């Protein structure tokens, strides 16, 4: 699926993922520091199934894969995704920001733009899974009023690494999600 019209923030633009974004995006995901708390593997663990999944991201029928650009440039500085349930009321989100832009408000702006887009498209709830040890991402979701719904865990793809995690939820009828 595609959002078609880019989301414009003060510092960033979020637009539909394109195949030519793949090197920049996988560079972040596969980096052992930048992608540490992601489900995606480091480059050494990428297999044919994973490569095929990457090739199918551009217009995935199950969700939206998006590139985050430094506003006014073609520089990819992050990625994000949104997956609606069957009713398109509950959406699951994920995001990654290049570590060069950590602690600069890019993640806050990114999540705020996703919340606004989902709300404008009839969403009433957003969920996100975050590793418990990912201090920055936990802080970011709580900033927007996300609440821990339950504890869980996830495995880093084919790497034998398991992260304890929180499943967060945000009700969009809650005025704190602005």
PDB file of C-alpha atoms in Angstrom:
ATOM      1  CA  UNK A   1       0.000   0.000   0.000  1.00  0.00           C
ATOM      2  CA  UNK A   2       1.099   3.558  -0.516  1.00  0.00           C
ATOM      3  CA  UNK A   3       0.256   6.851   1.172  1.00  0.00           C
ATOM      4  CA  UNK A   4       0.718   8.644  -2.194  1.00  0.00           C
ATOM      5  CA  UNK A   5       1.086  12.165  -0.736  1.00  0.00           C
ATOM      6  CA  UNK A   6       4.233  12.717   1.392  1.00  0.00           C
ATOM      7  CA  UNK A   7       3.874  13.731   5.032  1.00  0.00           C
ATOM      8  CA  UNK A   8       5.728  16.988   5.689  1.00  0.00           C
ATOM      9  CA  UNK A   9       7.186  17.882   9.038  1.00  0.00           C
ATOM     10  CA  UNK A  10       9.443  20.676  10.189  1.00  0.00           C
ATOM     11  CA  UNK A  11      12.644  18.664   9.642  1.00  0.00           C
ATOM     12  CA  UNK A  12      11.533  15.579   7.752  1.00  0.00           C
ATOM     13  CA  UNK A  13       9.455  14.316   4.877  1.00  0.00           C
ATOM     14  CA  UNK A  14       7.923  10.846   4.984  1.00  0.00           C
ATOM     15  CA  UNK A  15       7.132   9.327   1.608  1.00  0.00           C
ATOM     16  CA  UNK A  16       6.420   5.945   0.075  1.00  0.00           C
ATOM     17  CA  UNK A  17       9.380   3.575   0.051  1.00  0.00           C
ATOM     18  CA  UNK A  18      11.079   3.071  -3.324  1.00  0.00           C
ATOM     19  CA  UNK A  19      13.446   0.265  -4.299  1.00  0.00           C
ATOM     20  CA  UNK A  20      16.279   2.758  -4.679  1.00  0.00           C
ATOM     21  CA  UNK A  21      15.919   3.533  -0.929  1.00  0.00           C
ATOM     22  CA  UNK A  22      16.936  -0.020  -0.053  1.00  0.00           C
ATOM     23  CA  UNK A  23      20.720   0.527   0.371  1.00  0.00           C
ATOM     24  CA  UNK A  24      20.233   3.463   2.750  1.00  0.00           C
ATOM     25  CA  UNK A  25      17.485   1.771   4.734  1.00  0.00           C
ATOM     26  CA  UNK A  26      19.113  -1.647   5.039  1.00  0.00           C
ATOM     27  CA  UNK A  27      22.333   0.143   5.927  1.00  0.00           C
ATOM     28  CA  UNK A  28      20.553   1.376   9.064  1.00  0.00           C
ATOM     29  CA  UNK A  29      18.710  -1.867   9.774  1.00  0.00           C
ATOM     30  CA  UNK A  30      21.757  -4.128   9.338  1.00  0.00           C
ATOM     31  CA  UNK A  31      24.088  -1.888  11.350  1.00  0.00           C
ATOM     32  CA  UNK A  32      24.772  -3.582  14.708  1.00  0.00           C
ATOM     33  CA  UNK A  33      24.317  -0.309  16.639  1.00  0.00           C
ATOM     34  CA  UNK A  34      21.598   1.439  14.613  1.00  0.00           C
ATOM     35  CA  UNK A  35      19.538  -1.729  14.186  1.00  0.00           C
ATOM     36  CA  UNK A  36      20.365  -3.262  17.552  1.00  0.00           C
ATOM     37  CA  UNK A  37      16.787  -3.442  18.832  1.00  0.00           C
ATOM     38  CA  UNK A  38      15.109  -4.251  15.524  1.00  0.00           C
ATOM     39  CA  UNK A  39      13.835  -7.639  14.401  1.00  0.00           C
ATOM     40  CA  UNK A  40      15.954  -7.259  11.255  1.00  0.00           C
ATOM     41  CA  UNK A  41      19.283  -9.115  11.196  1.00  0.00           C
ATOM     42  CA  UNK A  42      22.767  -7.852  10.548  1.00  0.00           C
ATOM     43  CA  UNK A  43      23.918  -8.350   6.937  1.00  0.00           C
ATOM     44  CA  UNK A  44      25.610 -11.693   7.720  1.00  0.00           C
ATOM     45  CA  UNK A  45      22.226 -13.280   8.527  1.00  0.00           C
ATOM     46  CA  UNK A  46      20.274 -12.111   5.491  1.00  0.00           C
ATOM     47  CA  UNK A  47      18.944 -15.078   3.521  1.00  0.00           C
ATOM     48  CA  UNK A  48      16.920 -15.567   0.325  1.00  0.00           C
ATOM     49  CA  UNK A  49      13.575 -15.321   2.139  1.00  0.00           C
ATOM     50  CA  UNK A  50      14.580 -12.011   3.703  1.00  0.00           C
ATOM     51  CA  UNK A  51      15.906 -10.663   0.374  1.00  0.00           C
ATOM     52  CA  UNK A  52      12.567 -11.548  -1.254  1.00  0.00           C
ATOM     53  CA  UNK A  53      10.700  -9.725   1.522  1.00  0.00           C
ATOM     54  CA  UNK A  54      12.823  -6.630   0.874  1.00  0.00           C
ATOM     55  CA  UNK A  55      11.953  -6.768  -2.821  1.00  0.00           C
ATOM     56  CA  UNK A  56       8.228  -6.804  -1.974  1.00  0.00           C
ATOM     57  CA  UNK A  57       8.247  -3.704   0.244  1.00  0.00           C
ATOM     58  CA  UNK A  58       7.583  -1.085  -2.441  1.00  0.00           C
ATOM     59  CA  UNK A  59       3.859  -1.773  -2.762  1.00  0.00           C
ATOM     60  CA  UNK A  60       3.152  -4.346  -0.085  1.00  0.00           C
ATOM     61  CA  UNK A  61      -0.570  -5.243   0.011  1.00  0.00           C
ATOM     62  CA  UNK A  62      -0.532  -5.694   3.812  1.00  0.00           C
ATOM     63  CA  UNK A  63       0.920  -2.392   4.941  1.00  0.00           C
ATOM     64  CA  UNK A  64       2.848   0.772   4.256  1.00  0.00           C
ATOM     65  CA  UNK A  65       6.642   0.916   4.076  1.00  0.00           C
ATOM     66  CA  UNK A  66       7.924   4.468   4.125  1.00  0.00           C
ATOM     67  CA  UNK A  67      11.220   6.332   3.800  1.00  0.00           C
ATOM     68  CA  UNK A  68      12.069   9.265   6.059  1.00  0.00           C
ATOM     69  CA  UNK A  69      14.034  12.010   4.326  1.00  0.00           C
ATOM     70  CA  UNK A  70      15.763  15.079   5.648  1.00  0.00           C
ATOM     71  CA  UNK A  71      13.302  17.744   4.519  1.00  0.00           C
ATOM     72  CA  UNK A  72      14.233  19.458   1.276  1.00  0.00           C
ATOM     73  CA  UNK A  73      16.734  16.741   0.318  1.00  0.00           C
ATOM     74  CA  UNK A  74      16.798  13.211  -1.086  1.00  0.00           C
ATOM     75  CA  UNK A  75      18.789  11.964   1.936  1.00  0.00           C
ATOM     76  CA  UNK A  76      17.151   8.961   3.601  1.00  0.00           C
ATOM     77  CA  UNK A  77      17.610   9.294   7.374  1.00  0.00           C
ATOM     78  CA  UNK A  78      15.067   6.765   8.577  1.00  0.00           C
ATOM     79  CA  UNK A  79      12.261   4.385   7.784  1.00  0.00           C
ATOM     80  CA  UNK A  80       8.878   3.555   9.179  1.00  0.00           C
ATOM     81  CA  UNK A  81       5.955   1.263   8.540  1.00  0.00           C
ATOM     82  CA  UNK A  82       2.237   1.092   9.338  1.00  0.00           C
ATOM     83  CA  UNK A  83       0.086  -2.035   9.256  1.00  0.00           C
ATOM     84  CA  UNK A  84      -3.689  -1.740   9.649  1.00  0.00           C
ATOM     85  CA  UNK A  85      -5.907  -4.514  10.952  1.00  0.00           C
ATOM     86  CA  UNK A  86      -8.870  -5.740   8.862  1.00  0.00           C
ATOM     87  CA  UNK A  87     -11.091  -2.892  10.088  1.00  0.00           C
ATOM     88  CA  UNK A  88      -8.406  -0.218   9.502  1.00  0.00           C
ATOM     89  CA  UNK A  89      -9.132   1.035  13.025  1.00  0.00           C
ATOM     90  CA  UNK A  90      -6.091  -0.452  14.798  1.00  0.00           C
ATOM     91  CA  UNK A  91      -2.662   0.179  13.275  1.00  0.00           C
ATOM     92  CA  UNK A  92       0.726  -1.225  14.254  1.00  0.00           C
ATOM     93  CA  UNK A  93       3.729   1.023  13.631  1.00  0.00           C
ATOM     94  CA  UNK A  94       7.488   0.611  13.511  1.00  0.00           C
ATOM     95  CA  UNK A  95      10.270   3.100  12.886  1.00  0.00           C
ATOM     96  CA  UNK A  96      14.029   3.517  12.636  1.00  0.00           C
ATOM     97  CA  UNK A  97      16.080   6.711  12.640  1.00  0.00           C
ATOM     98  CA  UNK A  98      19.705   6.876  11.504  1.00  0.00           C
ATOM     99  CA  UNK A  99      21.865   7.158  14.611  1.00  0.00           C
ATOM    100  CA  UNK A 100      23.373  10.405  13.327  1.00  0.00           C
ATOM    101  CA  UNK A 101      19.936  11.917  14.063  1.00  0.00           C
ATOM    102  CA  UNK A 102      19.238  10.298  17.444  1.00  0.00           C
ATOM    103  CA  UNK A 103      18.248  12.691  20.236  1.00  0.00           C
ATOM    104  CA  UNK A 104      17.488  15.498  17.770  1.00  0.00           C
ATOM    105  CA  UNK A 105      13.691  15.239  17.731  1.00  0.00           C
ATOM    106  CA  UNK A 106      13.481  13.348  14.435  1.00  0.00           C
ATOM    107  CA  UNK A 107      11.838  10.297  16.027  1.00  0.00           C
ATOM    108  CA  UNK A 108       9.352  12.509  17.854  1.00  0.00           C
ATOM    109  CA  UNK A 109       8.434  14.279  14.631  1.00  0.00           C
ATOM    110  CA  UNK A 110       8.223  10.969  12.737  1.00  0.00           C
ATOM    111  CA  UNK A 111       5.846   9.325  15.229  1.00  0.00           C
ATOM    112  CA  UNK A 112       3.761  12.504  15.442  1.00  0.00           C
ATOM    113  CA  UNK A 113       3.303  12.506  11.651  1.00  0.00           C
ATOM    114  CA  UNK A 114       2.279   8.823  11.701  1.00  0.00           C
ATOM    115  CA  UNK A 115      -0.243   9.453  14.476  1.00  0.00           C
ATOM    116  CA  UNK A 116      -1.752  12.341  12.525  1.00  0.00           C
ATOM    117  CA  UNK A 117      -1.992  10.343   9.290  1.00  0.00           C
ATOM    118  CA  UNK A 118      -3.551   7.316  10.994  1.00  0.00           C
ATOM    119  CA  UNK A 119      -6.082   9.507  12.810  1.00  0.00           C
ATOM    120  CA  UNK A 120      -6.984  11.284   9.539  1.00  0.00           C
ATOM    121  CA  UNK A 121      -7.567   7.886   7.906  1.00  0.00           C
ATOM    122  CA  UNK A 122     -10.012   6.593  10.502  1.00  0.00           C
ATOM    123  CA  UNK A 123      -7.633   4.876  12.890  1.00  0.00           C
ATOM    124  CA  UNK A 124      -8.721   4.747  16.513  1.00  0.00           C
ATOM    125  CA  UNK A 125      -5.816   2.848  18.068  1.00  0.00           C
ATOM    126  CA  UNK A 126      -2.081   2.427  17.438  1.00  0.00           C
ATOM    127  CA  UNK A 127       0.184  -0.311  18.749  1.00  0.00           C
ATOM    128  CA  UNK A 128       3.965  -0.638  18.707  1.00  0.00           C
ATOM    129  CA  UNK A 129       6.407  -3.212  20.091  1.00  0.00           C
ATOM    130  CA  UNK A 130       9.637  -1.960  21.650  1.00  0.00           C
ATOM    131  CA  UNK A 131      12.508  -3.817  23.279  1.00  0.00           C
ATOM    132  CA  UNK A 132      12.542  -3.061  27.008  1.00  0.00           C
ATOM    133  CA  UNK A 133      16.218  -2.068  26.757  1.00  0.00           C
ATOM    134  CA  UNK A 134      15.537   0.505  24.012  1.00  0.00           C
ATOM    135  CA  UNK A 135      15.382   3.494  26.354  1.00  0.00           C
ATOM    136  CA  UNK A 136      14.953   6.138  23.641  1.00  0.00           C
ATOM    137  CA  UNK A 137      12.070   4.422  21.873  1.00  0.00           C
ATOM    138  CA  UNK A 138      10.275   3.659  25.135  1.00  0.00           C
ATOM    139  CA  UNK A 139      10.597   7.318  26.136  1.00  0.00           C
ATOM    140  CA  UNK A 140       9.360   8.448  22.709  1.00  0.00           C
ATOM    141  CA  UNK A 141       6.162   6.389  22.813  1.00  0.00           C
ATOM    142  CA  UNK A 142       5.406   7.439  26.388  1.00  0.00           C
ATOM    143  CA  UNK A 143       5.843  11.076  25.286  1.00  0.00           C
ATOM    144  CA  UNK A 144       2.823  10.608  23.020  1.00  0.00           C
ATOM    145  CA  UNK A 145       0.757   8.903  25.718  1.00  0.00           C
ATOM    146  CA  UNK A 146       1.269   5.294  24.643  1.00  0.00           C
ATOM    147  CA  UNK A 147       0.598   2.883  27.513  1.00  0.00           C
ATOM    148  CA  UNK A 148       2.086  -0.563  28.037  1.00  0.00           C
ATOM    149  CA  UNK A 149      -0.622  -3.090  27.163  1.00  0.00           C
ATOM    150  CA  UNK A 150       1.448  -6.183  27.931  1.00  0.00           C
ATOM    151  CA  UNK A 151       4.928  -7.621  28.030  1.00  0.00           C
ATOM    152  CA  UNK A 152       6.174  -9.848  25.223  1.00  0.00           C
ATOM    153  CA  UNK A 153       9.382 -10.812  23.443  1.00  0.00           C
ATOM    154  CA  UNK A 154      10.683 -10.990  19.894  1.00  0.00           C
ATOM    155  CA  UNK A 155      13.578 -12.681  18.138  1.00  0.00           C
ATOM    156  CA  UNK A 156      16.119 -10.952  15.940  1.00  0.00           C
ATOM    157  CA  UNK A 157      15.742 -12.701  12.559  1.00  0.00           C
ATOM    158  CA  UNK A 158      17.885 -15.884  12.452  1.00  0.00           C
ATOM    159  CA  UNK A 159      20.392 -14.540  14.985  1.00  0.00           C
ATOM    160  CA  UNK A 160      19.416 -16.436  18.129  1.00  0.00           C
ATOM    161  CA  UNK A 161      18.865 -13.171  20.018  1.00  0.00           C
ATOM    162  CA  UNK A 162      15.640 -12.604  21.956  1.00  0.00           C
ATOM    163  CA  UNK A 163      14.544  -9.243  23.310  1.00  0.00           C
ATOM    164  CA  UNK A 164      12.052  -8.819  26.130  1.00  0.00           C
ATOM    165  CA  UNK A 165       9.613  -6.167  24.952  1.00  0.00           C
ATOM    166  CA  UNK A 166       6.598  -4.028  25.671  1.00  0.00           C
ATOM    167  CA  UNK A 167       3.530  -3.900  23.459  1.00  0.00           C
ATOM    168  CA  UNK A 168       2.313  -0.307  23.637  1.00  0.00           C
ATOM    169  CA  UNK A 169      -1.101   1.045  22.725  1.00  0.00           C
ATOM    170  CA  UNK A 170      -2.490   4.488  22.113  1.00  0.00           C
ATOM    171  CA  UNK A 171      -6.200   5.346  21.840  1.00  0.00           C
ATOM    172  CA  UNK A 172      -6.581   8.154  19.317  1.00  0.00           C
ATOM    173  CA  UNK A 173      -9.678   9.520  21.007  1.00  0.00           C
ATOM    174  CA  UNK A 174      -7.326  10.467  23.870  1.00  0.00           C
ATOM    175  CA  UNK A 175      -6.439  14.164  23.580  1.00  0.00           C
ATOM    176  CA  UNK A 176      -2.891  13.450  24.902  1.00  0.00           C
ATOM    177  CA  UNK A 177      -1.988  11.993  21.497  1.00  0.00           C
ATOM    178  CA  UNK A 178      -1.484  15.401  19.861  1.00  0.00           C
TER     179      UNK A 178
END
